[in-house]
Coordinates of C-alpha atoms and ligand atoms in Angstrom, one line a residue:
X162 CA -8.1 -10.2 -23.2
X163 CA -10.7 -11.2 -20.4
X164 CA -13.1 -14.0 -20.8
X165 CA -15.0 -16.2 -18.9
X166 CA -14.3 -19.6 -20.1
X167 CA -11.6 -21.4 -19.1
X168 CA -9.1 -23.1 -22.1
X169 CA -8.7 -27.0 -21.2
X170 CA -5.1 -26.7 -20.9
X171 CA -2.2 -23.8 -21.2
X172 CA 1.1 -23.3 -21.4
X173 CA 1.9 -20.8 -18.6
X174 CA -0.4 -21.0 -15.8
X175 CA 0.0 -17.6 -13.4
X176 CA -2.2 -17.5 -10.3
X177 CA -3.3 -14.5 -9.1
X178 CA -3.8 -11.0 -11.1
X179 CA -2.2 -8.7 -8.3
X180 CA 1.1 -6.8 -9.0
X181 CA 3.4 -9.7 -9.3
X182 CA 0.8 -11.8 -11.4
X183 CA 0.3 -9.0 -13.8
X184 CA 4.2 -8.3 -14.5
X185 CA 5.0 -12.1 -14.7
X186 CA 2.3 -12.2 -17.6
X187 CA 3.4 -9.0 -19.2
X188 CA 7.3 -10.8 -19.1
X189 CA 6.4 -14.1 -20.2
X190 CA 4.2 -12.6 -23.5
X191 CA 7.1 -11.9 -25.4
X192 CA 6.7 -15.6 -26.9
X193 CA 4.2 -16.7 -28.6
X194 CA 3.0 -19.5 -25.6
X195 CA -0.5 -19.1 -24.7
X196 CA -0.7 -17.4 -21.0
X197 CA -3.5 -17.9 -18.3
X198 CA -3.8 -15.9 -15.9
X199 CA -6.8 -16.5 -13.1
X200 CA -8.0 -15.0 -9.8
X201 CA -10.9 -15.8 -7.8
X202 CA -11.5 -11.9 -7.4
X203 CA -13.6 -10.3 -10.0
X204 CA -11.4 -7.7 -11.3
X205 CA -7.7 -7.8 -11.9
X206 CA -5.1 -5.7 -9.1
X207 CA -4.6 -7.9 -6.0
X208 CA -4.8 -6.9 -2.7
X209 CA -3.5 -3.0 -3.5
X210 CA -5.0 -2.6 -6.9
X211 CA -8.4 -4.0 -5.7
X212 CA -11.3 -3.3 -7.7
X213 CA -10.1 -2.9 -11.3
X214 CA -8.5 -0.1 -13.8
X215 CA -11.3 2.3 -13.0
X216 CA -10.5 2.8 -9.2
X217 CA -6.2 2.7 -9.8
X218 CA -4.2 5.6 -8.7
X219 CA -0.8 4.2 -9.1
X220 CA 0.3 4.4 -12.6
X221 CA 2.3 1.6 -12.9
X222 CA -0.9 -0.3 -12.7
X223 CA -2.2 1.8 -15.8
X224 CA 0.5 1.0 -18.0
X225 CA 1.1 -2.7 -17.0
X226 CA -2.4 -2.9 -18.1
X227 CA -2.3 -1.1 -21.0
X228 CA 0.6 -3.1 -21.9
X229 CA -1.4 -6.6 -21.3
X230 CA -4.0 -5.2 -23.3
X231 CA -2.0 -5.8 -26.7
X232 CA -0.8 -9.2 -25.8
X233 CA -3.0 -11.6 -27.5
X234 CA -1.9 -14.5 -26.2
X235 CA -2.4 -13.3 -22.5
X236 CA -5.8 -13.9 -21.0
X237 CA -7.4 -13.3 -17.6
X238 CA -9.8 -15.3 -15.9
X239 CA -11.6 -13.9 -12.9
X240 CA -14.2 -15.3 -10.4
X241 CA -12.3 -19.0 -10.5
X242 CA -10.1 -20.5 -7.8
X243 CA -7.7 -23.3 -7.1
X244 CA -8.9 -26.0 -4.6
X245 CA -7.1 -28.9 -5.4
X246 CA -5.0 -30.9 -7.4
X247 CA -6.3 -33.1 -9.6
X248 CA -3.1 -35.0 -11.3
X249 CA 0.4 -34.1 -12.5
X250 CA 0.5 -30.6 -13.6
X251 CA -3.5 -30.1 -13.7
X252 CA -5.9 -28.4 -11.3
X253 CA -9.1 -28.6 -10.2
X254 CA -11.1 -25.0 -10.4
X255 CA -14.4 -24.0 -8.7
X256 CA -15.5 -21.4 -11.4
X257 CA -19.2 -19.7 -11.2
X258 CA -19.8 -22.3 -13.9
X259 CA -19.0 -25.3 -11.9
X260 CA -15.8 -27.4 -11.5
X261 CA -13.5 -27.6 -14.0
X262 CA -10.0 -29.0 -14.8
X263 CA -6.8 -27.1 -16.4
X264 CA -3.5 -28.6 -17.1
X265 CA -0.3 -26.6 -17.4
X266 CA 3.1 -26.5 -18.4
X267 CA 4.6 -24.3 -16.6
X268 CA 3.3 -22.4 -13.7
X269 CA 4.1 -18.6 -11.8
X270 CA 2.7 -18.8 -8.2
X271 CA 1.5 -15.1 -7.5
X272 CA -0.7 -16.2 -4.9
X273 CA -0.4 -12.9 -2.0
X274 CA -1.0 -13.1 1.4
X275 CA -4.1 -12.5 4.0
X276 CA -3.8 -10.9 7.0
X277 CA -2.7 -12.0 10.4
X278 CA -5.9 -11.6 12.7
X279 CA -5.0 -12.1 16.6
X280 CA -8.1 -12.7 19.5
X281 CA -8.6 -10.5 22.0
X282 CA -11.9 -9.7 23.9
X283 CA -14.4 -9.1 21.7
X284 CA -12.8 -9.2 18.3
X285 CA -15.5 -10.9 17.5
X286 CA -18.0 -8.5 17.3
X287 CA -19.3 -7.1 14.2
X288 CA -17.4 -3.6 13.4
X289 CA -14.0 -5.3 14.0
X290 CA -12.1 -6.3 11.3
X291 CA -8.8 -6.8 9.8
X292 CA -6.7 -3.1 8.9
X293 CA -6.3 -4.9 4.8
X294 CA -9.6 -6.1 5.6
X295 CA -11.4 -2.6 6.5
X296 CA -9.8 -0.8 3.2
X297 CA -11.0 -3.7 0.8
X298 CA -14.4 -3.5 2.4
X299 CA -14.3 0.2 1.2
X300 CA -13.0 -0.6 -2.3
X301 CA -15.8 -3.2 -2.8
X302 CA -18.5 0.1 -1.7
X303 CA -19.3 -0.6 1.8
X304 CA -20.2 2.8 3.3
X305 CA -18.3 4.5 5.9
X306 CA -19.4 8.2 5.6
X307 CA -19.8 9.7 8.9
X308 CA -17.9 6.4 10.7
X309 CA -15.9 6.6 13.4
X310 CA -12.9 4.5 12.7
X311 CA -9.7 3.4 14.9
X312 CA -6.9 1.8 13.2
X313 CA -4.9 -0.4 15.3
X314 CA -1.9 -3.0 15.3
X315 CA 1.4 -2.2 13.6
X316 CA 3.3 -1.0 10.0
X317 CA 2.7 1.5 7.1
X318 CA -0.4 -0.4 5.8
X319 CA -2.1 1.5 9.2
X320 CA -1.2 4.9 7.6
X321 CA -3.1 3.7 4.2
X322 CA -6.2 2.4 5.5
X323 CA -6.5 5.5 7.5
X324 CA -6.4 7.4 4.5
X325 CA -8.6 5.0 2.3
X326 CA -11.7 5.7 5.4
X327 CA -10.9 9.5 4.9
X328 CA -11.4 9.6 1.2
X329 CA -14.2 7.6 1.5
X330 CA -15.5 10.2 4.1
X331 CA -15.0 8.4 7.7
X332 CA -13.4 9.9 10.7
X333 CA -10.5 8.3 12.3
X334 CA -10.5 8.5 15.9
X335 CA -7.0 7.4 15.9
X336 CA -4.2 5.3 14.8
X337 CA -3.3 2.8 17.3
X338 CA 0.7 1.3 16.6
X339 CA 2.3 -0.8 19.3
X340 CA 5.9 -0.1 18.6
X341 CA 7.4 2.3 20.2
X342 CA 8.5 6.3 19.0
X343 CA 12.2 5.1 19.6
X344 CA 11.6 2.2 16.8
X345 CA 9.7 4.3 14.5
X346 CA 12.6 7.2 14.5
X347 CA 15.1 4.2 13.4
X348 CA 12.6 3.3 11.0
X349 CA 12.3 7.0 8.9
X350 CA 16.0 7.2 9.7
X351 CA 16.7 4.2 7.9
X352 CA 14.1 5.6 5.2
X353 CA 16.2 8.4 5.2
X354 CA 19.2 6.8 4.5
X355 CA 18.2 4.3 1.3
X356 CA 14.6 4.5 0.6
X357 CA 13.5 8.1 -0.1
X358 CA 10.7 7.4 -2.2
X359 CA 9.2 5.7 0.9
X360 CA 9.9 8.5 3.1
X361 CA 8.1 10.7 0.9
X362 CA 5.1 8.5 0.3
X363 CA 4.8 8.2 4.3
X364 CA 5.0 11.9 4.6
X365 CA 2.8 12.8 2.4
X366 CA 0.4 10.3 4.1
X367 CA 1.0 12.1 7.4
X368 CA 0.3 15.1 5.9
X369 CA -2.9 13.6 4.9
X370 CA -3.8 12.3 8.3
X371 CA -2.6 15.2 10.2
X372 CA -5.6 15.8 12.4
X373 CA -5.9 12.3 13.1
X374 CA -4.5 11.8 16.6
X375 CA -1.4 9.3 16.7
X376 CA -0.5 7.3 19.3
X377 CA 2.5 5.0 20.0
X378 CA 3.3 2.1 22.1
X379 CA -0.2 1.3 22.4
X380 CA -2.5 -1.4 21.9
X381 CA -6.2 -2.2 21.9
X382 CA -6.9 -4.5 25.0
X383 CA -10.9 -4.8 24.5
X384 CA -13.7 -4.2 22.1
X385 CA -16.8 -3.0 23.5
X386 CA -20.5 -3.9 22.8
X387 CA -23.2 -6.4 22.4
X388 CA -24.8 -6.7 19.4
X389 CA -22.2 -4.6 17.5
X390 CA -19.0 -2.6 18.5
X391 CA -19.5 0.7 20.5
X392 CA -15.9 1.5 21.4
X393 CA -12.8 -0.1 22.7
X394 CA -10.2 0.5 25.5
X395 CA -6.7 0.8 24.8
X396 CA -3.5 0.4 26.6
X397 CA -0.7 3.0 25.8
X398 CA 2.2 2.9 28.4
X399 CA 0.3 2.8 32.1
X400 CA -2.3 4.7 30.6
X401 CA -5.6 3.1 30.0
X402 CA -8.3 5.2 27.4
X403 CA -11.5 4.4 26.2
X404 CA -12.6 5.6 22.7
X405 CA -15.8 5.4 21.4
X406 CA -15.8 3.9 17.9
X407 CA -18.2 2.1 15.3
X408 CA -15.5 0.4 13.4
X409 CA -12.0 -1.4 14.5
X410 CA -9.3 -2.4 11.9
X411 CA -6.6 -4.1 13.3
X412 CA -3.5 -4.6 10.9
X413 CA -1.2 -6.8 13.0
X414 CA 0.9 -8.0 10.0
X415 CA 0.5 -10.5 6.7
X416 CA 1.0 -14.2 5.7
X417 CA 1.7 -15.4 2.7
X418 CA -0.9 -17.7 0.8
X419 CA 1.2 -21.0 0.5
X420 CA -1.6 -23.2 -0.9
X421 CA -0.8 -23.8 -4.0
X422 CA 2.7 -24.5 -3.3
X423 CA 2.0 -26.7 -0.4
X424 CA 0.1 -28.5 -2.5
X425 CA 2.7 -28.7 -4.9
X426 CA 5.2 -30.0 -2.6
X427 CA 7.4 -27.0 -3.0
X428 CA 9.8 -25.9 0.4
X429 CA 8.5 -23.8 2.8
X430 CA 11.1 -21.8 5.2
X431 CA 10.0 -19.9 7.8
X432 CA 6.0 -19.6 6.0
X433 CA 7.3 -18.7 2.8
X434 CA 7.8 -20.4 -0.4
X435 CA 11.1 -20.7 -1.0
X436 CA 12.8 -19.1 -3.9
X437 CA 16.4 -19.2 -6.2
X438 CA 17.8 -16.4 -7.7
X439 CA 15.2 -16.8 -10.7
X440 CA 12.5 -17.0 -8.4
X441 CA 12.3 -21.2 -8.9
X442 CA 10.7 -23.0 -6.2
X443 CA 12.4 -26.4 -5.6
X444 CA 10.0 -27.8 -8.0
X445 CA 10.5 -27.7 -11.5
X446 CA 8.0 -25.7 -13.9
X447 CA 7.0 -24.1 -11.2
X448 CA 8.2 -20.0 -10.2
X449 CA 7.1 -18.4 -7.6
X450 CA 6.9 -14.5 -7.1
X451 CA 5.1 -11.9 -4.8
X452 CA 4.1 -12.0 -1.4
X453 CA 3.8 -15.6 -1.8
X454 CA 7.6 -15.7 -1.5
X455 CA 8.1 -13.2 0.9
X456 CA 6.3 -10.2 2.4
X457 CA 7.7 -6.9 1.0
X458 CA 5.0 -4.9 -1.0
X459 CA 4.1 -3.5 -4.7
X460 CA 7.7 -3.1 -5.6
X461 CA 9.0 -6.3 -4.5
X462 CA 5.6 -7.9 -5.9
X463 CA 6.5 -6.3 -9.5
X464 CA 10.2 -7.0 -9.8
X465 CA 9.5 -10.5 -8.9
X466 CA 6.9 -10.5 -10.9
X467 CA 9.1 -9.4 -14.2
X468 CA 11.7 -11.7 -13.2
X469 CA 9.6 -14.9 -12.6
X470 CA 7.9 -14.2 -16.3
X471 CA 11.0 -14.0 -18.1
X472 CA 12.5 -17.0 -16.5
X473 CA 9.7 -19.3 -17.2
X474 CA 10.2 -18.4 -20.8
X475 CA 13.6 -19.1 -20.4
X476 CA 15.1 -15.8 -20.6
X477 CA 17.4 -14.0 -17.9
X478 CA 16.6 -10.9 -16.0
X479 CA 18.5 -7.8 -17.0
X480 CA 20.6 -6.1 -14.7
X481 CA 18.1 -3.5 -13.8
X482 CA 15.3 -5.9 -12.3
X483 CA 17.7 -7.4 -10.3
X484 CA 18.6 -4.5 -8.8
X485 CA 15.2 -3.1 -8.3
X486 CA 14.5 -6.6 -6.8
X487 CA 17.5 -6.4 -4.5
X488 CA 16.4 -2.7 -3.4
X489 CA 12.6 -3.7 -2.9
X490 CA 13.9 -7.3 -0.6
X491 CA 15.9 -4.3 1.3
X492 CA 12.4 -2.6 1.9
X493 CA 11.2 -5.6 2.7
X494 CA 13.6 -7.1 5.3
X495 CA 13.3 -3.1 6.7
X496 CA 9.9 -3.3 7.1
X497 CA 10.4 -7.1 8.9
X498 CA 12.8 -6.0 11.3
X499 CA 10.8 -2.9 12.7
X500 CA 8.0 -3.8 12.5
X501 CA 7.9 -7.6 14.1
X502 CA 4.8 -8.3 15.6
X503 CA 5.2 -7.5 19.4
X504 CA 5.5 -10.7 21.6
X505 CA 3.6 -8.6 24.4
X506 CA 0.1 -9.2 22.2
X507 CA 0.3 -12.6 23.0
X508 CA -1.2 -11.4 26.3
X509 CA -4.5 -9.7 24.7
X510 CA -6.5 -13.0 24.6
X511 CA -8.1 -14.0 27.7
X512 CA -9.0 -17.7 28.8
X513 CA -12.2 -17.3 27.9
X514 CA -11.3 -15.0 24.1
X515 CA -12.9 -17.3 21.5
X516 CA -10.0 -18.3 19.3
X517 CA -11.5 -20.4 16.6
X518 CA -14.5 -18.2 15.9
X519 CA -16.1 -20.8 13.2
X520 CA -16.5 -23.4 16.3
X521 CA -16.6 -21.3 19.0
X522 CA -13.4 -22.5 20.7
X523 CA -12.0 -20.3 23.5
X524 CA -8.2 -20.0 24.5
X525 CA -8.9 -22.4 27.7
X526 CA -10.3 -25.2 25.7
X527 CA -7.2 -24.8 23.5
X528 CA -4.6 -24.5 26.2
X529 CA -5.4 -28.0 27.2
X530 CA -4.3 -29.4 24.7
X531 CA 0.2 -29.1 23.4
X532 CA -0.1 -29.0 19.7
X533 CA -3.2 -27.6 17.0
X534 CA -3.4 -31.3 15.8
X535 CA -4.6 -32.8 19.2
X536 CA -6.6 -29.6 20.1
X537 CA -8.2 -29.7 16.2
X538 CA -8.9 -33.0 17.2
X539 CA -10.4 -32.6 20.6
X540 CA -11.9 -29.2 20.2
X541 CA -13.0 -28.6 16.8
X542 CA -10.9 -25.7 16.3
X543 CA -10.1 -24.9 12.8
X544 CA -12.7 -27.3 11.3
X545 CA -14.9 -24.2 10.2
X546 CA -15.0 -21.8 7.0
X547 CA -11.8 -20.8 7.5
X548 CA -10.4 -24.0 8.1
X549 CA -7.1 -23.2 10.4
X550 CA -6.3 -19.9 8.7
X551 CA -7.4 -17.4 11.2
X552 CA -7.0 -19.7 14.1
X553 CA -4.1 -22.1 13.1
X554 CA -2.2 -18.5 12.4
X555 CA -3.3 -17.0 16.2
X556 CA -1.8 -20.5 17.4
X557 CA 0.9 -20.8 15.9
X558 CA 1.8 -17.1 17.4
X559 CA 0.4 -17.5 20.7
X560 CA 1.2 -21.0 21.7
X561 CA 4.2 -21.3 19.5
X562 CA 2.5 -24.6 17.8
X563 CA 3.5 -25.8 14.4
X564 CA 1.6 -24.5 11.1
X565 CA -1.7 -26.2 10.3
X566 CA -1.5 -28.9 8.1
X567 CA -3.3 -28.4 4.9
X568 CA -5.7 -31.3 2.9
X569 CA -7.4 -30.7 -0.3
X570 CA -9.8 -29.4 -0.7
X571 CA -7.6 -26.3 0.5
X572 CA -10.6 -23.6 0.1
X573 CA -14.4 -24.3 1.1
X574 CA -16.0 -26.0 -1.9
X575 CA -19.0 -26.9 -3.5
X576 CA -20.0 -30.7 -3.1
X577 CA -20.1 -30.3 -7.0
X578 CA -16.9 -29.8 -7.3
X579 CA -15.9 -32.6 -5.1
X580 CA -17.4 -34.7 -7.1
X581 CA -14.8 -33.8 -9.6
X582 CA -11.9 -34.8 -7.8
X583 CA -13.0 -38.4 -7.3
X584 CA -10.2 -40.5 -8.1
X585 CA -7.9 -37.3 -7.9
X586 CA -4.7 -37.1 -5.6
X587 CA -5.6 -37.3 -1.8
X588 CA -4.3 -35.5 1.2
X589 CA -1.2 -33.4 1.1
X590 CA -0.6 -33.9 4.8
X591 CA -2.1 -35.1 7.3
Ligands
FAD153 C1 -6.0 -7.2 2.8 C2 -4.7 -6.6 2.3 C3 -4.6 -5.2 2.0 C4 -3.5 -4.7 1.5 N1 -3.4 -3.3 1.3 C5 -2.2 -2.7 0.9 C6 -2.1 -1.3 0.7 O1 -3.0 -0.6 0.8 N2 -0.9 -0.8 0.3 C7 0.2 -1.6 0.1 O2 1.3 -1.1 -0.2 N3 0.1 -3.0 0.3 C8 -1.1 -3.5 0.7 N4 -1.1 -4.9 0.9 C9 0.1 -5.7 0.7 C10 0.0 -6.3 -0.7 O3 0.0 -7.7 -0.4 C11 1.0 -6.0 -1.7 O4 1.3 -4.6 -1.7 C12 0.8 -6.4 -3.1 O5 -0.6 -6.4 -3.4 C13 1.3 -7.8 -3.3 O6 1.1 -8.2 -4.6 P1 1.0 -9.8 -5.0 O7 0.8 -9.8 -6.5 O8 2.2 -10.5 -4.4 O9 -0.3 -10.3 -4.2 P2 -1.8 -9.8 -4.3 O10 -1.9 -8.4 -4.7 O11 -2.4 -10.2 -3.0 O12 -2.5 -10.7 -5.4 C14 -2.7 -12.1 -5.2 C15 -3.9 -12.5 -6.0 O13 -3.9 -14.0 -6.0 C16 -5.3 -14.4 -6.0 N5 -5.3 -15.8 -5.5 C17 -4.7 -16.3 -4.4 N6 -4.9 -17.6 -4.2 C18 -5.7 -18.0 -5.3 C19 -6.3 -19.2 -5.7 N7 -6.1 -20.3 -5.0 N8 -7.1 -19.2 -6.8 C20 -7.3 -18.0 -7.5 N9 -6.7 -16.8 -7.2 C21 -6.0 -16.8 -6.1 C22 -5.9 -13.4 -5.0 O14 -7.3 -13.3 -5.2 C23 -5.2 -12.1 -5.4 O15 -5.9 -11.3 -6.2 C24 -2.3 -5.5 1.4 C25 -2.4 -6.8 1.7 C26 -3.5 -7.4 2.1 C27 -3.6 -8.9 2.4

């Protein structure tokens, strides 16, 4: 089923081999079309699968797999990634073998999300990282036997990082969420009420972390240290207390990968791609499911996932994956409404808090300026590695400043491969 080369062309394009990628090419391999599915990580599972079959402990990752493994016409392609476009229905790859171009006929966008990182003082320093960020850190084998850990910002995926460090044999000092105990009651009330399989998986993973101390309404206000992190001080109530640590994850919420469908032209509402009923985009041949489409999770990922398949192969959902669907967007919107990122951590970053960490931009230098396209012009910001995705996102949440705009190339590429899209479309906004 895997392979290395790339075919020239295909018939169904999926992008991405996480949750909703895998179920969409499960779906769509009832007919006979030949199905591509690529992912510039190395092993197929996403973001919460990350690292393969041999590291899975959900089973509904076993059997989709097992299930791909008999579909011929199904094959994966890891280690590539979409930069640009390079005509009507064709892209332009960066693979490890160079640049190369594949056409499509129809396409599933199942592209995820990254992680919403916000500045404060001295989230800079090496030790600090992302919450998603920490955990696939660990799944890729970075050593944290004997760390001392604090897992900060806000939402379950705190809970599963925490327990990913103690498998791996770190300590955590302590989880760090900023909403209150009032919103987290409504929450496992609400859990309670329609989601029980939820409750149970976030009991069980108190259970697991029950000597890690807990604390509520808090927030980390600085990161300590010089070369690397030593420890950090955090704000819970009127209370100040200083922890030492060696590592910081801060989980302060997601946002979906739109690339591929900016590029496109699809709609975008409220930064994510927007969907019908069959998870259509606005343009044709082109489905969209996942976190791409909306943040919600595994569940939401897969039902999408089924539902995009089977309609790009022309077939309806049965009655069933809509309502798992319907019940996972419940989750989803659940999940949005209590855990909205907190307006008071707009206040973390200081004047001098570098924002755009590539160029070395601080808050100040930004403030001067009323929207990110002036102050990308004037101050450099964004014009790095990460080109507006780190930053741009911070921005957009602390000075209330429209999205980044987004030109191909939309990833960091090889001159090599630039050379490939000579003659190819040109900017997608400016
Ligand atoms: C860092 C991180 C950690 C997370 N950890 C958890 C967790 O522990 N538990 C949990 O319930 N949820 C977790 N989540 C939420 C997670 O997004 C969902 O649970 C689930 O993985 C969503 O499935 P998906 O298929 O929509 O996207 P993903 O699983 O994110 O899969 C998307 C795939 O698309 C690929 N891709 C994107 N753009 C391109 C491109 N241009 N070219 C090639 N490939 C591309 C990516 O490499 C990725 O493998 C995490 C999210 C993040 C960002």
């Amino acid at each position: 089923m895997a392979s290395a080369i790339l075919p020239f062309s295909t018939d169904i394009l999926i992008i991405g081999a996480g949750p909703a990628g895998l179920a969409a090419a499960l779906a769509a391999a009832n007919q006979s079309s030949i199905i591509t599915v690529i992912d510039e990580n190395q092993a197929p599972g996403g973001q919460i699968w990350r690292g393969g079959p041999a590291s899975w402990r959900d089973e509904r990752a076993h059997d989709l797999w097992r299930a791909l493994a008999n579909c011929l016409n199904v094959r994966i392609v890891y280690g590539v990634r979409i930069v640009a476009t390079s005509a009507d229905k064709e892209f332009l790859l960066e693979t490890p073998g160079g640049a190369q171009k594949l056409t499509w006929n129809k396409l599933i966008i199942c592209s995820g999300a990254r992680e919403l990182l916000l500045p404060f003082p001295g989230w800079t320093l090496p030790g600090v990282t992302g919450a998603g960020g920490l955990q696939a850190l660990i799944k890729g084998g970075m050593p944290v036997e004997g760390k001392r850990v604090a897992v900060a910002g806000s939402g379950p995926l705190l809970l599963a990082v925490a327990e990913t460090v103690i498998r791996a044999g770190g300590k955590v000092v302590s989880i760090i969420e900023t909403k209150s105990s009032q919103n987290l009651i409504r929450f496992f009330l609400a859990l309670l009420k329609s989601h029980r399989g939820k409750l149970l998986q976030s009991l069980k993973l108190f259970w697991q972390l029950k000597r890690v101390r807990y604390r509520h309404n808090a927030r980390v206000i600085t990161a300590h240290g010089e070369q690397r992190l030593l420890g950090i001080s955090l704000q819970q109530g009127d209370k100040k207390i200083d922890l030492s640590c060696d590592l910081l994850a801060c989980g302060f919420g997601l946002l979906p990968n739109l690339e591929i469908g900016t590029l496109l032209g699809c709609e975008i509402r409220d930064g994510c791609i927007v969907v019908d009923t069959n998870q259509a985009s606005t343009r044709a041949d082109v489905w969209v499911a996942g976190e791409a489409c909306g943040i919600g999770g595994v569940d939401k990922a897969l039902a999408e996932g089924h539902i995009a398949g089977l309609a790009a192969i022309g077939l309806a959902a049965e009655s069933d994956a809509i309502a798992c669907r319907a019940h996972a967007r419940q989750f989803a919107d659940l999940l949005k409404q209590s855990f909205a990122i907190d307006d008071s951590l707009r206040k973390l970053c200081k004047s001098d808090t570098l924002v755009c960490r590539c160029e070395d931009v601080s808050a100040r230098q930004l403030r001067e300026h009323s929207d990110w396209r002036t102050a990308k012009l004037m101050t450099r910001a964004g014009m790095g590695a990460c080109q507006g995705r780190i930053c741009g996102a911070a921005c957009q949440f602390m000075f209330g400043w429209d999205a980044p705009g987004l030109r191909q190339p939309v990833f960091p590429t090889k001159t090599s491969t630039l050379a490939a899209l000579s003659g190819a479309a040109g900017d997608v906004e400016k």
